[in-house]
Coordinates of C-alpha atoms in Angstrom, one line a residue:
X1 CA 265.1 90.5 188.1
X2 CA 268.4 91.6 189.5
X3 CA 268.7 93.3 192.8
X4 CA 269.9 96.6 191.2
X5 CA 266.6 97.0 189.5
X6 CA 264.3 96.1 192.4
X7 CA 263.0 99.0 194.3
X8 CA 260.6 99.5 197.2
X9 CA 258.0 100.7 194.8
X10 CA 257.8 97.6 192.6
X11 CA 258.8 94.7 195.0
X12 CA 256.0 92.7 196.4
X13 CA 258.0 89.7 197.6
X14 CA 259.2 90.1 201.2
X15 CA 261.6 87.4 202.4
X16 CA 261.5 85.8 205.8
X17 CA 264.7 87.7 206.6
X18 CA 263.0 91.1 205.9
X19 CA 259.9 90.1 207.8
X20 CA 261.9 89.2 210.9
X21 CA 264.0 92.3 210.6
X22 CA 260.9 94.4 210.3
X23 CA 259.4 92.7 213.3
X24 CA 262.6 93.4 215.2
X25 CA 262.3 97.1 214.4
X26 CA 258.7 97.1 215.5
X27 CA 259.4 95.4 218.8
X28 CA 262.2 97.9 219.4
X29 CA 259.7 100.6 219.0
X30 CA 257.3 98.9 221.4
X31 CA 260.1 98.5 224.0
X32 CA 261.0 102.2 223.5
X33 CA 257.4 103.3 224.0
X34 CA 256.9 101.2 227.1
X35 CA 260.1 102.4 228.6
X36 CA 259.1 106.0 228.0
X37 CA 255.8 105.3 229.7
X38 CA 257.6 103.7 232.6
X39 CA 260.0 106.6 233.0
X40 CA 257.0 108.9 233.5
X41 CA 255.2 106.4 235.9
X42 CA 252.4 105.7 233.4
X43 CA 253.3 102.0 234.0
X44 CA 255.5 100.6 236.8
X45 CA 258.6 98.5 236.1
X46 CA 257.4 96.2 238.8
X47 CA 253.9 95.6 237.4
X48 CA 253.3 92.0 236.6
X49 CA 252.7 90.7 233.1
X50 CA 251.7 87.1 233.0
X51 CA 253.2 86.7 236.5
X52 CA 256.5 88.3 235.5
X53 CA 257.5 91.9 236.3
X54 CA 257.8 94.4 233.5
X55 CA 261.5 94.8 234.2
X56 CA 262.1 91.1 233.5
X57 CA 259.9 91.3 230.4
X58 CA 262.0 94.2 229.2
X59 CA 265.1 92.1 229.8
X60 CA 263.8 89.1 227.9
X61 CA 262.7 91.3 225.0
X62 CA 266.2 93.0 224.8
X63 CA 267.9 89.6 224.8
X64 CA 265.8 88.4 222.0
X65 CA 266.3 91.6 220.0
X66 CA 270.0 91.6 220.6
X67 CA 270.3 88.0 219.4
X68 CA 268.2 88.7 216.4
X69 CA 270.4 91.6 215.4
X70 CA 273.6 89.6 215.7
X71 CA 271.9 86.9 213.6
X72 CA 271.1 89.4 210.9
X73 CA 274.8 90.3 210.6
X74 CA 276.0 86.7 210.6
X75 CA 273.4 85.7 208.0
X76 CA 274.5 88.6 205.7
X77 CA 278.2 87.9 206.2
X78 CA 277.9 84.3 205.1
X79 CA 275.6 85.2 202.2
X80 CA 272.6 83.4 203.6
X81 CA 270.5 86.4 202.6
X82 CA 270.7 88.9 199.7
X83 CA 272.2 92.2 201.0
X84 CA 274.6 94.9 199.8
X85 CA 276.9 95.8 202.7
X86 CA 279.7 98.2 202.3
X87 CA 283.3 97.4 203.3
X88 CA 283.0 99.1 206.7
X89 CA 280.3 100.5 209.0
X90 CA 282.1 103.8 208.9
X91 CA 284.0 106.1 211.2
X92 CA 280.9 107.7 212.7
X93 CA 279.4 104.3 213.8
X94 CA 282.8 103.2 215.1
X95 CA 283.2 106.3 217.1
X96 CA 279.7 106.0 218.5
X97 CA 280.1 102.4 219.6
X98 CA 283.6 103.2 221.0
X99 CA 282.0 105.8 223.3
X100 CA 279.1 103.5 224.2
X101 CA 281.3 100.6 225.2
X102 CA 283.8 102.8 227.0
X103 CA 280.9 104.1 229.1
X104 CA 279.6 100.6 229.7
X105 CA 283.1 99.4 230.8
X106 CA 283.6 102.4 233.2
X107 CA 280.1 102.1 234.7
X108 CA 280.1 98.3 235.2
X109 CA 283.6 98.3 236.7
X110 CA 282.5 101.1 239.0
X111 CA 279.6 99.0 240.2
X112 CA 282.1 96.4 241.3
X113 CA 283.9 99.0 243.4
X114 CA 287.0 99.4 241.2
X115 CA 289.0 102.6 241.4
X116 CA 289.3 105.3 238.8
X117 CA 292.3 103.9 237.0
X118 CA 290.7 100.4 236.8
X119 CA 287.5 101.9 235.5
X120 CA 289.4 103.9 232.8
X121 CA 291.3 100.8 231.9
X122 CA 288.1 98.7 231.5
X123 CA 286.4 101.4 229.5
X124 CA 289.4 101.8 227.2
X125 CA 289.6 98.0 226.7
X126 CA 285.9 97.7 225.8
X127 CA 285.9 100.9 223.8
X128 CA 288.9 99.7 221.8
X129 CA 287.4 96.3 221.2
X130 CA 284.2 98.0 220.0
X131 CA 286.1 100.2 217.6
X132 CA 287.9 97.2 216.1
X133 CA 284.7 95.2 215.8
X134 CA 282.9 98.1 214.1
X135 CA 285.5 99.7 211.9
X136 CA 287.4 96.8 210.4
X137 CA 284.9 94.1 209.5
X138 CA 282.3 94.4 206.8
X139 CA 279.4 96.7 207.5
X140 CA 276.9 93.9 208.2
X141 CA 279.1 92.6 211.1
X142 CA 280.3 96.1 212.2
X143 CA 276.7 97.4 212.5
X144 CA 275.1 94.5 214.2
X145 CA 277.5 92.7 216.6
X146 CA 278.3 95.7 218.8
X147 CA 274.6 96.8 218.8
X148 CA 273.4 93.3 219.5
X149 CA 275.8 92.9 222.4
X150 CA 274.4 96.2 223.9
X151 CA 270.9 94.8 223.8
X152 CA 272.1 91.4 225.1
X153 CA 274.0 92.9 228.0
X154 CA 271.1 95.2 229.0
X155 CA 268.7 92.2 228.8
X156 CA 270.9 90.0 230.9
X157 CA 271.2 92.6 233.6
X158 CA 267.4 92.9 233.8
X159 CA 266.5 89.2 233.5
X160 CA 269.0 88.3 236.2
X161 CA 267.7 90.9 238.5
X162 CA 271.1 92.6 238.8
X163 CA 269.2 95.8 238.0
X164 CA 265.5 95.8 238.8
X165 CA 262.6 97.7 240.6
X166 CA 264.3 97.5 244.0
X167 CA 267.8 98.3 242.8
X168 CA 269.6 101.3 244.3
X169 CA 273.1 102.7 243.8
X170 CA 274.4 105.5 245.9
X171 CA 276.8 107.8 244.0
X172 CA 280.0 108.2 245.9
X173 CA 281.1 111.8 246.2
X174 CA 277.5 113.0 245.4
X175 CA 274.5 113.4 247.6
X176 CA 272.4 111.4 245.3
X177 CA 271.2 107.8 244.7
X178 CA 270.2 106.1 241.5
X179 CA 266.9 104.0 241.7
X180 CA 265.8 101.2 239.6
X181 CA 262.5 102.8 238.5
X182 CA 264.6 105.4 236.7
X183 CA 267.6 103.4 235.6
X184 CA 265.6 100.5 234.1
X185 CA 263.6 102.6 231.7
X186 CA 266.6 104.6 230.8
X187 CA 268.6 101.5 230.0
X188 CA 265.7 100.1 227.9
X189 CA 265.3 103.4 226.0
X190 CA 269.0 103.5 225.0
X191 CA 269.3 99.8 224.2
X192 CA 266.1 99.7 222.1
X193 CA 267.3 102.7 220.1
X194 CA 270.6 101.0 219.4
X195 CA 269.0 97.7 218.5
X196 CA 266.3 99.3 216.5
X197 CA 268.8 101.3 214.4
X198 CA 270.8 98.2 213.7
X199 CA 267.7 96.1 212.8
X200 CA 266.6 98.9 210.5
X201 CA 269.9 98.8 208.7
X202 CA 269.6 95.1 208.3
X203 CA 266.0 95.5 207.0
X204 CA 267.3 97.9 204.4
X205 CA 269.9 95.4 203.3
X206 CA 272.8 97.6 204.7
X207 CA 274.6 99.8 202.2
X208 CA 273.1 103.3 201.4
X209 CA 269.5 102.1 201.7
X210 CA 270.1 100.5 205.0
X211 CA 271.8 103.6 206.4
X212 CA 268.8 105.7 205.3
X213 CA 266.3 103.3 206.9
X214 CA 268.3 103.2 210.1
X215 CA 268.5 107.0 210.2
X216 CA 264.7 107.3 209.7
X217 CA 264.0 104.9 212.6
X218 CA 266.3 106.9 214.9
X219 CA 264.7 110.1 213.9
X220 CA 261.1 108.8 214.2
X221 CA 261.8 107.4 217.7
X222 CA 263.6 110.5 219.0
X223 CA 261.1 112.9 217.5
X224 CA 258.2 110.8 218.6
X225 CA 259.5 110.7 222.2
X226 CA 260.0 114.4 222.2
X227 CA 256.4 115.0 221.1
X228 CA 255.2 112.4 223.6
X229 CA 257.0 114.2 226.4
X230 CA 255.5 117.6 225.3
X231 CA 252.0 116.2 225.1
X232 CA 252.5 114.4 228.4
X233 CA 253.6 117.6 230.1
X234 CA 250.5 119.5 228.8
X235 CA 248.3 116.6 229.8
X236 CA 249.9 116.5 233.2
X237 CA 249.3 120.2 233.8
X238 CA 245.7 119.9 232.5
X239 CA 244.9 117.0 234.8
X240 CA 246.3 118.8 237.8
X241 CA 244.8 122.2 236.9
X242 CA 241.3 121.2 235.8
X243 CA 239.9 120.8 239.3
X244 CA 241.0 124.3 240.2
X245 CA 240.1 125.9 236.9
X246 CA 236.5 124.5 237.1
X247 CA 236.0 125.1 240.8
X248 CA 232.6 126.6 241.3
X249 CA 231.5 126.6 237.7
X250 CA 227.7 126.6 237.3
X251 CA 225.2 127.1 234.5
X252 CA 222.1 129.3 234.6
X253 CA 221.3 132.0 237.1
X254 CA 221.7 135.7 236.4
X255 CA 224.4 134.9 233.9
X256 CA 224.5 132.1 231.4
X257 CA 227.7 130.6 232.9
X258 CA 229.3 131.4 236.3
X259 CA 233.0 130.8 236.3
X260 CA 234.4 132.2 239.5
X261 CA 237.9 131.1 239.0
X262 CA 238.2 133.3 235.9
X263 CA 235.9 136.1 237.0
X264 CA 236.9 136.5 240.7
X265 CA 239.9 138.0 242.3
X266 CA 241.8 136.3 245.1
X267 CA 241.0 138.9 247.8
X268 CA 239.4 138.2 251.1
X269 CA 235.9 139.1 249.9
X270 CA 235.8 136.5 247.2
X271 CA 233.8 133.3 247.9
X272 CA 236.0 131.4 245.5
X273 CA 239.5 132.7 244.8
X274 CA 240.1 133.5 241.2
X275 CA 242.7 134.9 238.8
X276 CA 240.8 137.7 237.0
X277 CA 243.3 140.5 237.8
X278 CA 246.3 138.4 236.9
X279 CA 244.6 137.2 233.8
X280 CA 243.8 140.7 232.6
X281 CA 247.3 141.9 233.5
X282 CA 248.9 139.1 231.5
X283 CA 246.8 139.9 228.4
X284 CA 247.6 143.6 228.6
X285 CA 251.3 142.8 229.1
X286 CA 251.4 140.8 225.9
X287 CA 249.3 143.2 223.9
X288 CA 251.5 146.2 225.0
X289 CA 254.7 144.3 224.3
X290 CA 253.5 143.3 220.8
X291 CA 252.3 146.8 220.0
X292 CA 255.7 148.2 220.9
X293 CA 257.9 145.5 219.4
X294 CA 256.3 144.6 216.2
X295 CA 256.1 148.0 214.5
X296 CA 259.6 148.9 215.8
X297 CA 261.1 145.6 214.8
X298 CA 259.5 145.4 211.3
X299 CA 260.5 149.0 210.6
X300 CA 264.1 148.3 211.6
X301 CA 264.1 145.2 209.5
X302 CA 262.8 147.1 206.5
X303 CA 265.5 149.7 206.9
X304 CA 268.3 147.1 207.3
X305 CA 267.1 145.0 204.4
X306 CA 265.9 147.5 201.8
X307 CA 267.7 150.8 202.5
X308 CA 270.9 150.3 204.5
X309 CA 274.0 149.3 202.6
X310 CA 275.0 145.8 203.5
X311 CA 278.4 146.1 205.2
X312 CA 280.0 146.5 208.6
X313 CA 277.1 148.4 210.1
X314 CA 274.4 145.8 209.3
X315 CA 276.8 143.0 210.4
X316 CA 277.3 144.7 213.8
X317 CA 273.5 145.2 214.1
X318 CA 272.9 141.5 213.3
X319 CA 275.4 140.3 215.9
X320 CA 274.0 142.7 218.5
X321 CA 270.5 141.6 217.8
X322 CA 271.3 137.9 218.1
X323 CA 273.1 138.7 221.4
X324 CA 270.1 140.6 222.8
X325 CA 267.8 137.7 222.0
X326 CA 270.1 135.4 223.9
X327 CA 270.2 137.7 226.9
X328 CA 268.7 136.2 230.1
X329 CA 265.3 137.7 231.1
X330 CA 266.6 138.8 234.5
X331 CA 268.9 141.2 232.7
X332 CA 266.0 142.8 230.9
X333 CA 264.2 143.0 234.2
X334 CA 267.1 144.8 235.8
X335 CA 267.2 147.2 232.8
X336 CA 263.5 147.9 233.3
X337 CA 264.0 148.5 237.0
X338 CA 266.9 150.8 236.5
X339 CA 265.9 152.7 233.4
X340 CA 262.1 152.6 233.0
X341 CA 260.7 152.7 236.5
X342 CA 262.4 156.0 237.4
X343 CA 260.8 157.5 234.3
X344 CA 257.2 156.4 235.2
X345 CA 256.7 157.8 238.7
X346 CA 259.6 155.8 240.3
X347 CA 257.2 152.9 241.0
X348 CA 256.4 149.6 239.4
X349 CA 253.8 149.9 236.7
X350 CA 252.0 148.1 233.9
X351 CA 253.6 150.2 231.2
X352 CA 257.1 149.5 232.6
X353 CA 256.3 145.8 232.3
X354 CA 255.0 146.2 228.8
X355 CA 258.1 148.0 227.6
X356 CA 260.4 145.6 229.3
X357 CA 258.8 142.6 227.7
X358 CA 258.6 144.6 224.4
X359 CA 262.4 145.0 224.5
X360 CA 262.7 141.3 225.1
X361 CA 260.5 140.6 222.1
X362 CA 262.1 143.2 219.8
X363 CA 265.2 141.2 218.8
X364 CA 263.3 138.2 217.7
X365 CA 260.9 140.3 215.7
X366 CA 263.8 142.1 214.0
X367 CA 265.6 138.8 213.2
X368 CA 262.6 137.0 211.8
X369 CA 261.3 140.0 209.9
X370 CA 264.6 140.7 208.3
X371 CA 265.0 137.1 207.2
X372 CA 261.4 137.1 205.9
X373 CA 262.0 140.2 203.9
X374 CA 265.3 139.0 202.5
X375 CA 263.5 135.7 201.5
X376 CA 261.1 137.7 199.2
X377 CA 262.3 137.0 195.6
X378 CA 264.0 140.0 193.9
X379 CA 261.7 139.3 190.9
X380 CA 258.8 140.8 192.9
X381 CA 260.7 144.0 193.4
X382 CA 261.9 144.1 189.8
X383 CA 258.4 143.6 188.5
X384 CA 257.0 146.4 190.7
X385 CA 259.8 148.7 189.6
X386 CA 259.1 147.9 186.0
X387 CA 255.6 149.3 186.5
X388 CA 257.0 152.6 187.7
X389 CA 256.1 152.0 191.3
X390 CA 258.3 153.8 193.9
X391 CA 260.5 151.9 196.3
X392 CA 258.4 152.6 199.3
X393 CA 255.2 151.6 197.5
X394 CA 256.9 148.4 196.4
X395 CA 257.9 147.7 200.0
X396 CA 254.5 148.5 201.4
X397 CA 252.4 146.7 198.7
X398 CA 254.7 143.8 197.6
X399 CA 257.5 143.0 200.0
X400 CA 255.7 143.4 203.4
X401 CA 252.6 141.3 202.4
X402 CA 254.9 138.6 201.1
X403 CA 256.9 138.7 204.4
X404 CA 254.0 138.8 206.8
X405 CA 253.9 135.0 207.3
X406 CA 257.5 135.0 208.4
X407 CA 257.0 138.0 210.6
X408 CA 254.0 136.4 212.2
X409 CA 256.1 133.3 213.0
X410 CA 258.6 135.4 214.9
X411 CA 255.8 137.1 216.8
X412 CA 254.3 133.7 217.7
X413 CA 257.6 132.4 219.1
X414 CA 258.3 135.6 221.0
X415 CA 254.9 135.7 222.6
X416 CA 255.4 132.2 223.8
X417 CA 258.5 133.3 225.6
X418 CA 257.4 136.7 227.1
X419 CA 253.9 135.5 228.2
X420 CA 255.5 133.2 230.8
X421 CA 258.3 135.4 232.0
X422 CA 258.5 136.0 235.7
X423 CA 261.7 137.9 236.5
X424 CA 261.0 141.0 234.4
X425 CA 257.5 141.3 235.9
X426 CA 258.8 140.8 239.4
X427 CA 261.2 143.7 239.0
X428 CA 259.0 146.1 237.0
X429 CA 255.3 145.5 237.4
X430 CA 254.5 143.1 240.3
X431 CA 251.5 144.1 242.3
X432 CA 249.5 142.3 244.9
X433 CA 250.1 138.5 245.2
X434 CA 246.4 137.8 245.9
X435 CA 244.7 140.9 244.4
X436 CA 241.0 141.6 244.6
X437 CA 238.9 141.8 241.4
X438 CA 238.9 145.6 241.6
X439 CA 242.8 145.5 241.1
X440 CA 242.4 144.4 237.5
X441 CA 243.8 147.1 235.2
X442 CA 241.1 149.0 233.4
X443 CA 243.2 150.2 230.5
X444 CA 240.5 150.9 227.8
X445 CA 238.4 153.3 229.9
X446 CA 241.4 154.8 231.6
X447 CA 242.5 157.1 228.8
X448 CA 242.2 160.9 229.5
X449 CA 242.7 163.8 227.2
X450 CA 244.2 167.1 228.4
X451 CA 245.4 170.4 226.8
X452 CA 248.9 170.1 228.3
X453 CA 251.6 167.6 227.5
X454 CA 251.5 164.6 227.2
X455 CA 247.9 165.4 226.1
X456 CA 246.9 161.8 226.6
X457 CA 247.3 159.9 229.9
X458 CA 246.1 156.7 231.4
X459 CA 246.5 156.2 235.2
X460 CA 245.9 152.5 234.8
X461 CA 249.1 152.1 232.9
X462 CA 251.0 153.7 235.8
X463 CA 249.7 151.4 238.4
X464 CA 251.3 148.1 239.6
X465 CA 249.3 145.1 238.8
X466 CA 249.6 141.3 238.9
X467 CA 250.2 138.7 236.2
X468 CA 249.7 135.0 236.0
X469 CA 253.5 134.1 236.1
X470 CA 254.2 136.4 239.0
X471 CA 251.2 135.2 241.0
X472 CA 252.1 131.6 240.4
X473 CA 255.7 132.3 241.4
X474 CA 254.6 133.9 244.7
X475 CA 252.3 131.1 245.5
X476 CA 255.0 128.5 245.0
X477 CA 257.9 130.3 246.7
X478 CA 256.1 132.0 249.6
X479 CA 253.4 129.4 250.2
X480 CA 250.7 132.1 250.5
X481 CA 247.2 130.9 251.0
X482 CA 245.0 133.9 252.1
X483 CA 241.4 132.8 251.8
X484 CA 242.3 130.0 249.4
X485 CA 240.9 126.7 250.7
X486 CA 243.2 124.5 248.6
X487 CA 246.4 126.5 247.6
X488 CA 247.9 123.6 245.6
X489 CA 244.7 123.2 243.5
X490 CA 244.6 126.9 243.0
X491 CA 248.2 127.1 241.9
X492 CA 247.7 124.3 239.4
X493 CA 244.6 126.0 238.0
X494 CA 246.7 129.2 237.7
X495 CA 249.3 127.3 235.8
X496 CA 246.7 125.8 233.4
X497 CA 245.2 129.2 232.9
X498 CA 248.6 130.6 231.9
X499 CA 249.2 127.7 229.5
X500 CA 245.8 128.3 227.9
X501 CA 246.5 132.0 227.5
X502 CA 249.7 131.2 225.7
X503 CA 247.9 128.6 223.5
X504 CA 245.3 131.2 222.6
X505 CA 247.9 133.7 221.5
X506 CA 249.6 130.9 219.6
X507 CA 246.3 130.0 217.9
X508 CA 245.7 133.6 217.0
X509 CA 249.1 134.0 215.5
X510 CA 248.9 130.8 213.5
X511 CA 245.4 131.8 212.2
X512 CA 246.9 135.1 211.1
X513 CA 249.8 133.5 209.4
X514 CA 247.5 131.0 207.6
X515 CA 245.2 133.9 206.5
X516 CA 248.1 135.8 204.9
X517 CA 249.6 132.7 203.3
X518 CA 246.2 132.0 201.7
X519 CA 246.0 135.6 200.5
X520 CA 249.5 135.3 198.9
X521 CA 248.5 132.2 196.9
X522 CA 245.3 133.7 195.6

């Protein structure tokens, strides 16, 4: 069977070359994962493995991987294996390797104390050599030799001990120093990415298929590392915050569960300091912002998408909306302090914070709602019009239900931003830093009716109150302790509570989106 008719779906004969190339890709992934763990101190680069430090093990692995990658290119170039390389590795690869080797030349020459001109000269020489090696030979050589040399150089530095656990390098002109426990994992991360990409191209036989395989490996490693970092951050906050969050938790008694951290305030009378007022304030802040921004944003999106003529006006509104979403939160906070506070008794209040965060949320709701409405197929509108249904009835019964999943996505993203904002709360709503339980806003029972304008009032909305981000900010910056026995444990518990509140809002939004998607497919 000729190579042109063999595909990954029907081939069951893997050659030794492909097996070694696949093993090289796998080992590159292992090196990348271990380096990521070392960067976040999960493992130490000085930890011994069979009597050898992890840094040296990294070096030996990179040397082996670099040599293997060069061997793949040489074997393909001399037709020892069946591959389909193109005439050149391409301009993108040449440019990338030029930049990499220019940086290597400049950094290495700088480590020897050479001046700026010498470093630029060394970088230019190595970068030029890398460009020639990548751009002019056949793809199998151009994609493997520069990459293999990157792995080999990094491995030699680590094996020789030139860079290791005790290595330090002061940065001249900067008040900073590089340390080996950061540099070694960073070098291994980069070298394993380069070597893994090149080995993946070799595994795919170079050509179009090899480039696709190489791209997939890069994407998987990078995306996997991002997800790992995110999960690691959440796990780190959870590990730090659980002792504070579960401080004093007990079962039984007058209540089924006693959870003082969530049910107490932080006032002097509390046996165990809690976050109840700040927790309630945060929840009401998000609810109020959503109740203001969602109807307003969806209504504006309906007008712009269904009624307004598409032209200069809608283009200006689109640009302005995008600009507002990119506006820093402190600017919204200043707007709330200058415009809203004077209109609500000239003092900080819960409703001023709600509206400020609502104005922050409004641009994203408008953007995502408009895109969701425009994404509804015109066939839906035409079919409704053919039945004699009015335009508004079509929008209400057909367009908006179809757009709700997209609208919900925008609300989910927006809530994740506003729930953790500190600057707007600091300027418009911030109450006590360590409030007692009685300081929690009692919004539901605070509504009052009257026969004179505004006919409905709620004093709870006009009072300053605390919120989780504001209370956490004050604890960190001011070092306040009050009656808190362990302020650091309390602060981490506060951070974990804020994270859980955001995740609960996320979960609610995702469940709502899933529900409406299921309704659409019924």
